[in-house]
Structure formats: structure tokens, C-alpha cells
Coordinates of C-alpha atoms in Angstrom, one line a residue:
X1 CA 25.8 -7.5 5.4
X2 CA 26.3 -7.0 9.2
X3 CA 24.5 -4.3 11.1
X4 CA 24.7 -2.9 14.7
X5 CA 21.5 -2.4 16.7
X6 CA 23.1 -1.4 20.0
X7 CA 26.6 -0.6 21.2
X8 CA 27.7 -0.6 24.8
X9 CA 30.7 1.4 25.9
X10 CA 32.2 0.8 29.4
X11 CA 34.0 3.9 30.8
X12 CA 36.3 3.3 33.7
X13 CA 36.7 6.8 34.8
X14 CA 34.7 10.1 34.7
X15 CA 34.7 11.9 31.4
X16 CA 35.3 15.7 31.3
X17 CA 33.1 18.0 29.3
X18 CA 35.8 18.6 26.7
X19 CA 36.6 14.9 26.2
X20 CA 35.2 12.9 23.3
X21 CA 34.4 9.2 22.6
X22 CA 35.0 8.4 19.0
X23 CA 33.2 5.5 17.4
X24 CA 34.3 4.6 13.9
X25 CA 31.5 2.7 12.1
X26 CA 32.6 0.1 9.7
X27 CA 36.4 0.3 10.5
X28 CA 38.0 -3.0 9.5
X29 CA 41.5 -2.1 10.3
X30 CA 41.6 -4.2 13.5
X31 CA 39.9 -7.2 12.2
X32 CA 36.2 -6.2 12.4
X33 CA 34.0 -7.5 9.5
X34 CA 32.5 -4.1 9.2
X35 CA 28.8 -3.6 8.5
X36 CA 26.5 -2.4 5.9
X37 CA 24.6 0.8 6.4
X38 CA 20.8 0.6 6.4
X39 CA 19.4 0.1 3.0
X40 CA 17.0 3.1 3.1
X41 CA 18.0 6.7 2.9
X42 CA 17.3 8.9 6.0
X43 CA 17.8 12.6 6.6
X44 CA 19.2 12.4 9.2
X45 CA 19.6 9.0 11.0
X46 CA 19.9 9.7 14.7
X47 CA 21.9 7.6 17.1
X48 CA 20.0 7.5 20.3
X49 CA 22.3 8.1 23.3
X50 CA 21.5 6.8 26.7
X51 CA 23.4 6.0 30.0
X52 CA 22.4 3.9 33.0
X53 CA 20.8 5.3 36.0
X54 CA 21.4 4.2 39.6
X55 CA 19.4 1.0 38.9
X56 CA 21.3 0.2 35.8
X57 CA 18.4 1.0 33.5
X58 CA 19.2 2.8 30.2
X59 CA 17.1 5.9 29.4
X60 CA 17.3 8.0 26.3
X61 CA 18.8 11.3 27.5
X62 CA 20.3 13.2 24.5
X63 CA 18.1 16.1 23.5
X64 CA 20.2 16.5 20.4
X65 CA 21.6 13.1 19.6
X66 CA 24.3 12.7 17.0
X67 CA 23.2 12.0 13.5
X68 CA 24.3 11.3 10.0
X69 CA 22.6 11.6 6.6
X70 CA 22.2 8.1 4.9
X71 CA 21.9 8.8 1.2
X72 CA 21.1 6.8 -1.9
X73 CA 23.9 5.0 -3.8
X74 CA 24.8 5.0 -7.5
X75 CA 22.0 5.0 -10.0
X76 CA 20.8 1.6 -11.1
X77 CA 17.7 2.4 -13.0
X78 CA 15.5 5.4 -14.1
X79 CA 11.7 5.3 -13.4
X80 CA 9.2 7.3 -15.4
X81 CA 5.9 7.8 -13.7
X82 CA 3.0 8.9 -15.8
X83 CA -0.8 9.2 -15.1
X84 CA -2.7 6.0 -15.6
X85 CA -5.3 7.8 -17.8
X86 CA -4.9 10.8 -20.2
X87 CA -6.9 12.7 -22.7
X88 CA -5.5 12.8 -26.3
X89 CA -3.5 16.1 -26.8
X90 CA -3.9 17.3 -23.3
X91 CA -0.7 18.0 -21.3
X92 CA 0.1 15.9 -18.3
X93 CA 2.8 15.8 -15.6
X94 CA 5.4 13.0 -15.5
X95 CA 8.2 12.4 -13.1
X96 CA 11.7 10.9 -13.6
X97 CA 13.3 9.2 -10.6
X98 CA 16.9 8.1 -10.6
X99 CA 16.9 5.2 -8.2
X100 CA 19.7 3.1 -6.6
X101 CA 19.5 -0.7 -6.1
X102 CA 17.3 -0.3 -3.1
X103 CA 14.9 2.2 -4.7
X104 CA 16.3 5.2 -2.9
X105 CA 16.6 8.4 -4.9
X106 CA 20.1 8.4 -6.4
X107 CA 20.5 12.1 -5.6
X108 CA 24.0 12.4 -7.1
X109 CA 22.9 11.3 -10.5
X110 CA 23.6 13.7 -13.4
X111 CA 23.4 13.1 -17.1
X112 CA 21.3 13.5 -20.3
X113 CA 18.0 11.6 -20.4
X114 CA 15.5 11.1 -23.2
X115 CA 11.8 10.5 -23.0
X116 CA 10.5 8.7 -26.1
X117 CA 7.3 7.2 -27.5
X118 CA 7.4 4.5 -30.2
X119 CA 11.0 5.5 -31.2
X120 CA 10.3 9.3 -31.3
X121 CA 12.1 11.5 -28.8
X122 CA 9.6 13.7 -27.0
X123 CA 12.0 15.4 -24.6
X124 CA 15.7 15.8 -24.1
X125 CA 16.5 16.5 -20.5
X126 CA 19.8 17.3 -18.8
X127 CA 19.6 16.3 -15.2
X128 CA 22.0 18.2 -13.0
X129 CA 23.1 18.1 -9.4
X130 CA 20.4 20.6 -8.5
X131 CA 17.7 18.1 -9.5
X132 CA 18.9 15.8 -6.8
X133 CA 17.8 12.7 -8.7
X134 CA 14.2 13.8 -9.5
X135 CA 12.9 15.7 -12.5
X136 CA 9.3 16.7 -13.1
X137 CA 8.0 17.4 -16.7
X138 CA 4.8 19.4 -16.9
X139 CA 3.8 19.4 -20.5
X140 CA 3.9 15.9 -22.0
X141 CA 1.0 14.9 -24.3
X142 CA 0.0 11.8 -26.3
X143 CA -2.2 12.0 -29.3
X144 CA -2.9 8.5 -30.2
X145 CA -5.8 6.7 -28.4
X146 CA -5.3 3.4 -26.7
X147 CA -2.9 2.0 -24.0
X148 CA 0.6 3.6 -24.4
X149 CA 3.9 3.4 -22.7
X150 CA 6.7 5.9 -22.7
X151 CA 10.5 5.1 -22.6
X152 CA 13.0 6.9 -20.4
X153 CA 16.6 6.2 -21.4
X154 CA 20.2 7.4 -20.8
X155 CA 21.2 9.4 -23.9
X156 CA 24.6 7.8 -24.0
X157 CA 22.9 4.3 -24.5
X158 CA 23.5 3.2 -20.8
X159 CA 20.0 1.8 -20.4
X160 CA 16.3 2.3 -21.1
X161 CA 13.1 1.6 -19.1
X162 CA 9.4 1.7 -19.7
X163 CA 6.9 3.9 -18.0
X164 CA 3.7 2.5 -16.3
X165 CA 0.9 2.0 -18.9
X166 CA -1.3 5.0 -19.6
X167 CA -4.8 4.7 -21.2
X168 CA -5.2 7.6 -23.7
X169 CA -9.0 8.1 -24.2
X170 CA -11.1 11.1 -25.2
X171 CA -14.3 9.8 -23.5
X172 CA -12.9 8.5 -20.2
X173 CA -15.5 9.2 -17.5
X174 CA -13.3 7.6 -14.8
X175 CA -9.6 8.0 -14.0
X176 CA -7.3 5.6 -12.3
X177 CA -5.2 6.9 -9.4
X178 CA -2.4 5.3 -7.4
X179 CA -1.8 5.7 -3.7
X180 CA -0.8 4.2 -0.3
X181 CA -2.8 4.7 2.8
X182 CA -0.8 2.9 5.4
X183 CA 2.7 3.8 6.7
X184 CA 4.4 4.8 9.9
X185 CA 6.8 7.5 11.2
X186 CA 9.2 7.6 14.1
X187 CA 6.2 8.2 16.3
X188 CA 5.1 4.6 16.2
X189 CA 7.9 2.2 15.7
X190 CA 8.9 3.7 12.3
X191 CA 11.5 6.1 11.1
X192 CA 11.4 9.6 9.7
X193 CA 9.0 12.5 10.2
X194 CA 5.7 13.5 8.7
X195 CA 7.2 15.8 6.1
X196 CA 9.6 13.2 4.8
X197 CA 6.7 10.7 4.6
X198 CA 4.6 12.8 2.4
X199 CA 7.6 14.0 0.3
X200 CA 8.4 10.3 -0.4
X201 CA 4.8 9.6 -1.5
X202 CA 4.3 12.7 -3.7
X203 CA 7.7 13.7 -5.0
X204 CA 9.8 10.6 -5.0
X205 CA 7.3 8.0 -6.0
X206 CA 4.7 10.1 -7.7
X207 CA 1.6 8.8 -5.8
X208 CA -1.7 10.5 -6.5
X209 CA -2.9 10.2 -2.9
X210 CA -1.7 8.9 0.5
X211 CA -2.3 8.9 4.3
X212 CA -0.4 8.2 7.5
X213 CA -1.2 5.2 9.6
X214 CA 0.5 5.8 12.9
X215 CA -0.7 3.7 15.9
X216 CA -3.4 4.9 18.3
X217 CA -1.7 4.0 21.5
X218 CA -1.1 7.2 23.6
X219 CA 2.5 6.1 24.3
X220 CA 3.1 6.1 20.6
X221 CA 1.0 8.9 19.3
X222 CA 0.1 11.6 21.8
X223 CA -2.8 14.1 21.5
X224 CA -0.2 16.7 20.7
X225 CA 1.1 14.5 17.9
X226 CA -2.4 13.8 16.6
X227 CA -2.9 17.5 16.4
X228 CA 0.3 17.8 14.3
X229 CA -0.8 14.9 12.0
X230 CA -4.1 16.6 11.5
X231 CA -2.4 19.9 10.5
X232 CA 0.2 18.3 8.3
X233 CA -2.3 16.2 6.5
X234 CA -4.6 19.2 5.8
X235 CA -1.6 21.2 4.6
X236 CA -0.4 18.6 2.1
X237 CA -3.8 18.1 0.5
X238 CA -3.6 19.6 -3.0
X239 CA -6.5 18.5 -5.2
X240 CA -5.6 17.9 -8.7
X241 CA -2.0 17.0 -7.8
X242 CA -1.8 15.0 -4.5
X243 CA -4.7 14.2 -2.2
X244 CA -4.2 13.3 1.5
X245 CA -6.6 11.6 3.9
X246 CA -6.4 11.8 7.7
X247 CA -5.8 8.3 9.2
X248 CA -4.5 6.1 12.0
X249 CA -4.2 2.5 13.0
X250 CA -6.5 1.1 15.6
X251 CA -6.0 -2.0 17.9
X252 CA -2.3 -2.8 17.6
X253 CA -1.3 -6.3 18.7
X254 CA -4.5 -7.1 20.7
X255 CA -4.2 -10.8 19.6
X256 CA -7.8 -11.8 20.2
X257 CA -9.4 -11.6 16.7
X258 CA -10.2 -7.8 16.7
X259 CA -7.5 -7.2 14.1
X260 CA -5.6 -4.1 13.2
X261 CA -8.1 -1.8 11.6
X262 CA -7.1 1.4 10.0
X263 CA -9.4 4.4 10.1
X264 CA -9.6 7.0 7.3
X265 CA -11.6 10.2 7.3
X266 CA -13.0 12.2 4.4
X267 CA -12.7 15.5 6.3
X268 CA -9.8 17.1 8.1
X269 CA -9.5 17.6 12.0
X270 CA -11.4 14.6 13.1
X271 CA -11.2 12.7 16.5
X272 CA -8.7 10.1 17.5
X273 CA -10.8 7.2 18.7
X274 CA -8.3 5.0 20.5
X275 CA -8.4 1.3 21.1
X276 CA -7.3 1.6 24.8
X277 CA -9.5 -0.2 27.3
X278 CA -11.0 2.9 28.6
X279 CA -11.8 4.1 25.1
X280 CA -13.1 2.1 22.2
X281 CA -11.5 -1.3 22.6
X282 CA -13.8 -3.4 20.3
X283 CA -14.6 -3.2 16.6
X284 CA -18.2 -2.7 17.4
X285 CA -17.5 0.2 19.7
X286 CA -15.3 1.7 17.0
X287 CA -18.0 1.3 14.3
X288 CA -20.6 2.9 16.7
X289 CA -18.6 6.0 17.4
X290 CA -17.9 6.4 13.7
X291 CA -21.5 6.0 12.7
X292 CA -22.2 9.7 12.1
X293 CA -18.8 10.4 10.5
X294 CA -17.6 9.9 7.0
X295 CA -15.0 7.3 7.6
X296 CA -13.8 4.1 6.0
X297 CA -12.3 1.2 8.2
X298 CA -9.8 -1.1 6.5
X299 CA -8.4 -4.2 8.3
X300 CA -4.8 -5.0 7.4
X301 CA -2.8 -8.3 7.5
X302 CA -6.1 -9.9 8.8
X303 CA -4.7 -13.5 8.7
X304 CA -1.4 -12.9 10.5
X305 CA -0.8 -14.4 13.9
X306 CA 0.4 -11.1 15.3
X307 CA -3.1 -9.7 15.4
X308 CA -5.7 -11.4 13.2
X309 CA -9.3 -10.4 12.3
X310 CA -11.9 -13.1 12.7
X311 CA -14.6 -11.1 10.8
X312 CA -17.2 -11.7 13.6
X313 CA -17.6 -7.9 14.2
X314 CA -18.4 -6.1 11.0
X315 CA -20.1 -2.9 9.8
X316 CA -21.0 -3.0 6.1
X317 CA -21.3 0.8 6.0
X318 CA -17.8 1.4 7.3
X319 CA -15.7 -1.7 6.6
X320 CA -15.9 -1.6 2.8
X321 CA -12.2 -2.6 2.0
X322 CA -9.5 -4.9 3.2
X323 CA -5.7 -4.6 2.8
X324 CA -5.1 -7.9 1.0
X325 CA -1.3 -7.5 0.7
X326 CA 1.5 -5.5 2.4
X327 CA 5.1 -6.0 3.6
X328 CA 3.7 -8.7 5.8
X329 CA 2.6 -10.8 2.9
X330 CA -0.7 -11.8 1.4
X331 CA -3.9 -12.4 3.4
X332 CA -6.0 -13.6 0.6
X333 CA -5.5 -17.3 1.1
X334 CA -3.1 -19.9 2.7
X335 CA 0.2 -21.0 1.2
X336 CA -1.5 -24.5 1.1
X337 CA -4.1 -23.0 -1.4
X338 CA -1.4 -21.5 -3.6
X339 CA -0.4 -18.1 -2.0
X340 CA 3.0 -17.1 -3.3
X341 CA 3.6 -14.5 -0.6
X342 CA 3.7 -16.2 2.8
X343 CA 2.8 -14.1 5.8
X344 CA 5.8 -13.4 7.9
X345 CA 7.6 -15.2 9.7
X346 CA 6.7 -18.0 7.3
X347 CA 9.9 -19.6 6.0
X348 CA 12.1 -17.6 8.4
X349 CA 14.7 -19.5 10.5
X350 CA 13.4 -22.8 9.4
X351 CA 9.8 -22.1 10.3
X352 CA 7.1 -23.6 8.0
X353 CA 5.6 -21.4 5.4
X354 CA 2.3 -21.3 7.2
X355 CA 3.8 -20.5 10.5
X356 CA 2.1 -17.0 10.8
X357 CA -1.2 -18.0 9.3
X358 CA -4.5 -17.7 11.2
X359 CA -7.1 -19.4 8.9
X360 CA -10.2 -17.5 10.1
X361 CA -8.5 -14.3 9.1
X362 CA -8.1 -14.9 5.4
X363 CA -9.9 -12.6 3.1
X364 CA -11.5 -15.6 1.4
X365 CA -13.0 -16.6 4.7
X366 CA -14.5 -13.1 5.1
X367 CA -15.9 -13.2 1.6
X368 CA -17.4 -16.6 2.2
X369 CA -19.2 -15.3 5.3
X370 CA -20.8 -12.6 3.1
X371 CA -18.6 -9.6 4.0
X372 CA -18.5 -7.3 1.0
X373 CA -14.8 -6.5 1.0
X374 CA -13.1 -4.6 -1.8
X375 CA -9.4 -5.1 -2.3
X376 CA -6.5 -2.7 -1.6
X377 CA -2.8 -3.2 -0.9
X378 CA -0.7 -1.1 1.2
X379 CA 2.8 -0.6 2.6
X380 CA 2.8 -0.7 6.4
X381 CA 6.0 0.9 5.6
X382 CA 8.2 1.5 8.7
X383 CA 11.1 3.2 7.0
X384 CA 9.7 6.5 5.9
X385 CA 9.8 5.3 2.3
X386 CA 6.1 4.6 1.3
X387 CA 6.0 3.6 -2.4
X388 CA 9.6 2.4 -2.6
X389 CA 9.7 -1.1 -4.1
X390 CA 12.3 -2.8 -2.1
X391 CA 11.8 -4.3 1.4
X392 CA 14.2 -3.0 3.9
X393 CA 14.2 -6.0 6.3
X394 CA 17.9 -6.2 6.0
X395 CA 18.4 -8.0 9.2
X396 CA 15.5 -10.5 8.7
X397 CA 16.8 -12.6 5.8
X398 CA 14.5 -12.9 2.7
X399 CA 11.2 -13.0 4.4
X400 CA 10.1 -9.4 3.8
X401 CA 8.0 -8.4 0.9
X402 CA 8.0 -5.1 -1.1
X403 CA 5.2 -2.8 -0.1
X404 CA 2.0 -3.1 -2.0
X405 CA 0.0 -0.2 -3.5
X406 CA -3.6 0.5 -4.3
X407 CA -5.5 1.8 -7.4
X408 CA -8.8 3.6 -7.3
X409 CA -11.1 4.4 -10.2
X410 CA -12.6 7.8 -9.6
X411 CA -13.9 10.8 -11.5
X412 CA -11.1 13.2 -10.6
X413 CA -8.3 13.7 -8.1
X414 CA -10.2 15.1 -5.2
X415 CA -10.9 13.7 -1.7
X416 CA -14.6 13.4 -2.4
X417 CA -14.2 11.5 -5.7
X418 CA -11.5 9.1 -4.3
X419 CA -13.5 8.5 -1.1
X420 CA -16.5 7.7 -3.2
X421 CA -14.4 5.3 -5.4
X422 CA -13.1 3.6 -2.2
X423 CA -16.6 3.4 -0.7
X424 CA -17.9 1.9 -3.9
X425 CA -15.0 -0.6 -3.9
X426 CA -13.8 0.4 -7.3
X427 CA -10.4 -0.6 -6.2
X428 CA -7.6 -3.2 -6.5
X429 CA -4.3 -3.8 -4.9
X430 CA -1.0 -5.0 -6.4
X431 CA 2.4 -6.1 -5.1
X432 CA 3.8 -2.8 -6.3
X433 CA 3.5 -2.9 -10.1
X434 CA 1.3 -0.1 -11.6
X435 CA -0.9 -2.4 -13.7
X436 CA -4.0 -0.9 -15.3
X437 CA -7.0 -3.1 -14.9
X438 CA -10.6 -3.0 -15.7
X439 CA -13.1 -5.7 -14.6
X440 CA -16.8 -5.7 -15.3
X441 CA -19.9 -8.0 -15.2
X442 CA -23.0 -6.9 -17.2
X443 CA -21.4 -3.4 -17.6
X444 CA -20.9 -3.0 -13.9
X445 CA -17.4 -2.3 -12.5
X446 CA -15.3 -4.0 -9.8
X447 CA -16.8 -3.7 -6.4
X448 CA -20.5 -3.6 -7.4
X449 CA -23.1 -5.7 -5.6
X450 CA -25.7 -6.4 -8.3
X451 CA -29.2 -7.2 -7.1
X452 CA -30.9 -10.1 -8.8
X453 CA -34.6 -10.5 -8.7
X454 CA -34.8 -14.0 -10.0
X455 CA -32.2 -16.7 -10.2
X456 CA -32.9 -17.1 -13.9
X457 CA -32.2 -13.4 -14.6
X458 CA -28.5 -14.1 -15.1
X459 CA -28.7 -17.5 -16.8
X460 CA -25.2 -16.9 -18.0
X461 CA -22.8 -14.2 -16.9
X462 CA -20.1 -12.6 -19.2
X463 CA -17.2 -11.1 -17.4
X464 CA -15.0 -8.5 -19.3
X465 CA -11.3 -8.3 -18.3
X466 CA -8.7 -5.8 -19.5
X467 CA -5.3 -5.9 -17.9
X468 CA -2.3 -3.8 -19.1
X469 CA 1.0 -4.7 -17.3
X470 CA 4.3 -3.3 -16.5
X471 CA 5.7 -6.6 -17.8
X472 CA 4.1 -9.4 -19.8
X473 CA 0.9 -10.8 -18.3
X474 CA 1.4 -14.5 -17.4
X475 CA -2.1 -15.3 -16.5
X476 CA -5.5 -13.9 -15.3
X477 CA -7.4 -16.2 -12.8
X478 CA -11.1 -15.7 -12.5
X479 CA -12.1 -16.7 -9.0
X480 CA -15.7 -17.6 -8.1
X481 CA -16.7 -18.2 -4.6
X482 CA -13.0 -18.7 -3.7
X483 CA -12.3 -21.2 -6.4
X484 CA -10.5 -20.6 -9.7
X485 CA -13.1 -21.4 -12.4
X486 CA -11.1 -20.1 -15.5
X487 CA -7.6 -19.1 -16.4
X488 CA -6.6 -16.9 -19.3
X489 CA -3.0 -17.1 -20.5
X490 CA -1.3 -13.9 -21.5
X491 CA 0.6 -13.2 -24.7
X492 CA 2.4 -10.0 -23.9
X493 CA 1.8 -7.0 -21.6
X494 CA -1.7 -6.3 -22.8
X495 CA -4.7 -8.7 -22.3
X496 CA -8.3 -8.1 -23.1
X497 CA -10.8 -10.9 -22.9
X498 CA -14.4 -11.9 -22.2
X499 CA -15.4 -15.0 -20.4
X500 CA -18.9 -16.4 -20.0
X501 CA -19.9 -18.5 -17.0
X502 CA -22.6 -20.9 -18.2
X503 CA -23.1 -22.6 -14.9
X504 CA -26.7 -22.0 -13.7
X505 CA -26.8 -19.3 -11.1
X506 CA -29.2 -21.3 -8.9
X507 CA -26.4 -23.9 -8.6
X508 CA -23.6 -21.6 -7.6
X509 CA -25.3 -19.3 -5.0
X510 CA -24.0 -19.5 -1.5
X511 CA -26.9 -19.7 0.9
X512 CA -25.9 -18.6 4.4
X513 CA -28.7 -18.7 7.0
X514 CA -28.4 -15.0 8.1
X515 CA -28.6 -13.3 4.6
X516 CA -29.8 -13.6 1.1
X517 CA -28.1 -16.0 -1.3
X518 CA -25.1 -14.5 -3.2
X519 CA -22.1 -15.4 -5.3
X520 CA -19.0 -13.4 -6.3
X521 CA -16.2 -13.2 -8.8
X522 CA -12.8 -11.6 -8.4
X523 CA -9.6 -11.5 -10.5
X524 CA -6.0 -12.5 -9.6
X525 CA -3.6 -11.1 -12.2
X526 CA 0.0 -12.4 -12.4
X527 CA 2.8 -10.9 -14.5
X528 CA 5.7 -13.0 -15.8
X529 CA 8.0 -11.2 -13.3
X530 CA 5.8 -12.4 -10.4
X531 CA 4.1 -9.1 -9.7
X532 CA 0.4 -9.8 -8.8
X533 CA -2.8 -7.8 -8.6
X534 CA -6.0 -8.7 -6.7
X535 CA -9.1 -7.1 -8.2
X536 CA -12.1 -6.3 -6.1
X537 CA -15.1 -8.7 -6.4
X538 CA -18.3 -8.3 -8.2
X539 CA -21.3 -9.8 -6.3
X540 CA -24.7 -11.1 -7.4
X541 CA -27.3 -11.0 -4.6
X542 CA -30.6 -12.7 -4.9
X543 CA -33.2 -10.3 -3.6
X544 CA -35.4 -11.6 -0.8
X545 CA -39.0 -12.2 -1.8
X546 CA -42.2 -12.2 0.3

């Protein structure tokens, strides 16, 4: 349970070049309580070595600091990742991950593993030491249409686990893809390097797409490092298997309402528009310099006191999405309004649950102002483990949250299709569970802004909801203009329902002074295990008349 962040060694005399200082980590022979290694694997973990200068200031000096590999522990669970959508009879790729209690790859796992469907064994696999805890199957197929789940089990009966749900459909025009767009490396207060980051996304957690989000400050990400990020991102892009986007985080810790806004490009080798005072220090200046570029801007943790977003500066052509959940918690609404995921440091060291909340930053406030914001969730992972489902805030008590992830409905696994899906807000975010969700109004999908020519045109409005969970669905809440107007109780992992809103449209339209009247609906889906999804709104906007 105990960790070391810094160790000071006082040396009385000079040290010769052939002498050693030996530090034994965790040795309890002389009464030490010992300490627990970090909970995330790292290859290698370096120990920065410094010594004081003539002023007593410590400066990192070791060009080749000592290091040690931190590896995953014994296997606790097998994960089976499958595509969210498949065509009957067509082969697809699946990945088995042997994971330890902290979701690291249990690289030492060996044993016989079965993949089954409805009691029938589809594959018998012998995982060896050479597999290092990961096994990829190229040729699985399912013939039966509908939502299916596969089972991965230890052949000796030591346990079995379900895959994420997969929709098997012959006429699917859209596919659902999973990804994480926001994480950090050692260049900006994180750990690990670029290669490890993308390896963790693609290979260890079977994400369909991903992006880096290192900070824009020059002292964290230099121009030379940005060039390396550009090259690495371009090299890892592999349409049909794993898609990358070039990205970075703008405006870290400004603390004046500008927020942290992440920038993602459609194309490779794009400029680094920094938030420094001499560059592009305001959201408006950022939007202006991006005007002629294919880019999406996504605010993250917009309601947190560290650096909140007040929604005053907004460009509807660029700011199409918001990161509603991450390791920092949930920025949809306040804990006083029912949020189950307080923004850190809420609840830490005796602080009240709302200690980190800035009310103007909540996503619900942005929606009320008329911002058309689709929902995504992200990691803001700082441990080089994007996609792992355990928080690694081992020194911060229980205030951390697992990283979220986002889903995008798109035509295929290419940059252009995913970018289009994100731009059209056909997205949702979860606390980490790979729920499969569809949400429509009048046949239009999540994220759509439906023009209405007359307030009597949609006298009633029927919403279609389909949610397929990784556990039993506890409830689906239909939120209209930030208020829950209907709840649907689940009865198992699959829920399909229609609900008709019979309130007159004229009575529910919001009427701000600076834009046409509008209303919106979105979903909050909660599983029995507490995993939650937030599904992008559908808007109805009354057209202006002469």
C-alpha cells in the first residue's frame, strides 16, 4: 500500500567511480513497512537520478538512469474483445487478453482456453509463454442474426467470461467502433512513450481508433517532439484494423473559463497551434486559426475547478463534441443533481463531493445555452495504459475513476468515415463498458439536429431506444432539456423500447433570445454493475420564419 515518490541519500564523503550505492526497494528486514509497486506495468520504469548543484537545487542529470520492468501479476480474468457489428458468415478478428487485477496484461499466463457460443465450442486455443498474455483469432464467424455474445473460458473450468455484445446483421449500413482520443505520454506529465501508448490501444485493449493528447506547452511538447508525434501517428494508421488521429491538448490549467480543449485533425502533418500568450491563447483565436482546416475541438472535464469551460466562446463548426466523462469524473451534471461520479477531488481527504465543481462548466449548462454538443468519453490516461479499466491513482485513495471510452457509428473503419461520424455527433461515451446502443427520433440517429418548420409538425415524438449491455441493464433515463421525463427499467442485458412524448412541442421548446427555439433529448443508460453511458442528444429546432 505504501509508495515512494522521492528518496534522499546523504553521502558524507566522495564516491569513487567504482563504488556503488545499493537501494533495496521493499526490504522489510530492518522494520520497514515495505511498499507496493505501481499498479500499472511499464517497460521500463526509470528512476530519475539527480544531485544538488552549488545552490542546493536538484537537477536531473543521468543520461541513462537506472530502470526496472514493472510487469503484470497473476491472471485474474480473461477478456474477449469482438467487433460491435458483424455480418452473418463473414470472418472477423477477436482478441483474448489475460489480465491481472489491475487490467495489466498477465504476460506469464499459459493454458488452454475455449471460445464458445451458446454452449458450442468454436475454438480451442493453447496460450503459451510466446503469446505473452495476448492471443488474436482471425477467422471467427457468427451465422445467427441478432445481438450475440461469445464466451471465453479456461478449459479446466477455472472461470468463464462474456465478450462485449456484437450485432450480427446482413444489412448493417453503419458499424460501431470503439476508441480513446485522449491520453498522455512521459512528454506531458504522463508515463511511457508513443509506441507503448498505441500498442496498449490497439493490441492490449483492441481499440478500433485512438489519438494522443499531449499538452501544447513548449516545455512539455517541443517542436521536435511534435514532429515525432506526427510521424508516429501517421505510421500507426492502418485503415480496416486501427485508425489514428493527430491530436493534442490546448490550454492546460489556464483557470479562467477557457477550458482544456483537445484538437484532432483529419489529416496528417498538421500545425501545432499552442495556447501560449504569444500564439493562440483564447478559444476564439484557436477556432479562427482552425477555420480552414478539417479539425474537431473537444473540451474535456469542462466543469472541473482546475480548468473549466464556461461555454462563452464556441464555434459550432469545430466544437461538435464534449468529453463528458474521464478519469476526472463526470461533467454532465452536479452531484446535487444525481451524478454518481464526482469530479476529483470531490470526497477526497474529507472534502465535500462538490468540491471540484464549477457549475457553469457542466455539459447540461452548455446544452441549455444552445450548444450542439455530442457526447464522448475519454481516458486522460497518464499511465501509458489507454483503455485499461482500472484507475491507477494508488496514492490518492478512492477518488479516481476508470477511464471512459467512446463509440462512433460510422460506415467503415477509416479516418474519413470516423471523422464524419464524430462531426455528425453519432457518438456516445461510457465509463468503460462496451455497451451497444442505438437511439433514434423519427428515424434520425443520435446527434441529429432536426429542423421543424411548424411547432405542430411533431405533435408527438416517438423515441426508439436499443441498448445491449455487458451486464444487465438497470435503467434507461430519457432526458429532455436536462430533466428526466421517462425511465425504462431493464430486465436483462438487452433492452429495446419505444417511448412517445405527448407533451405539445410548443410547450417544451426553449426560447433563447439569440437563436431559434429548440429542445433536445438524450439518454443516460445505467447497468446493474454501475457502468453508465451517455448518448448524444437529438435536437428539434424550430425554423425561423419571415
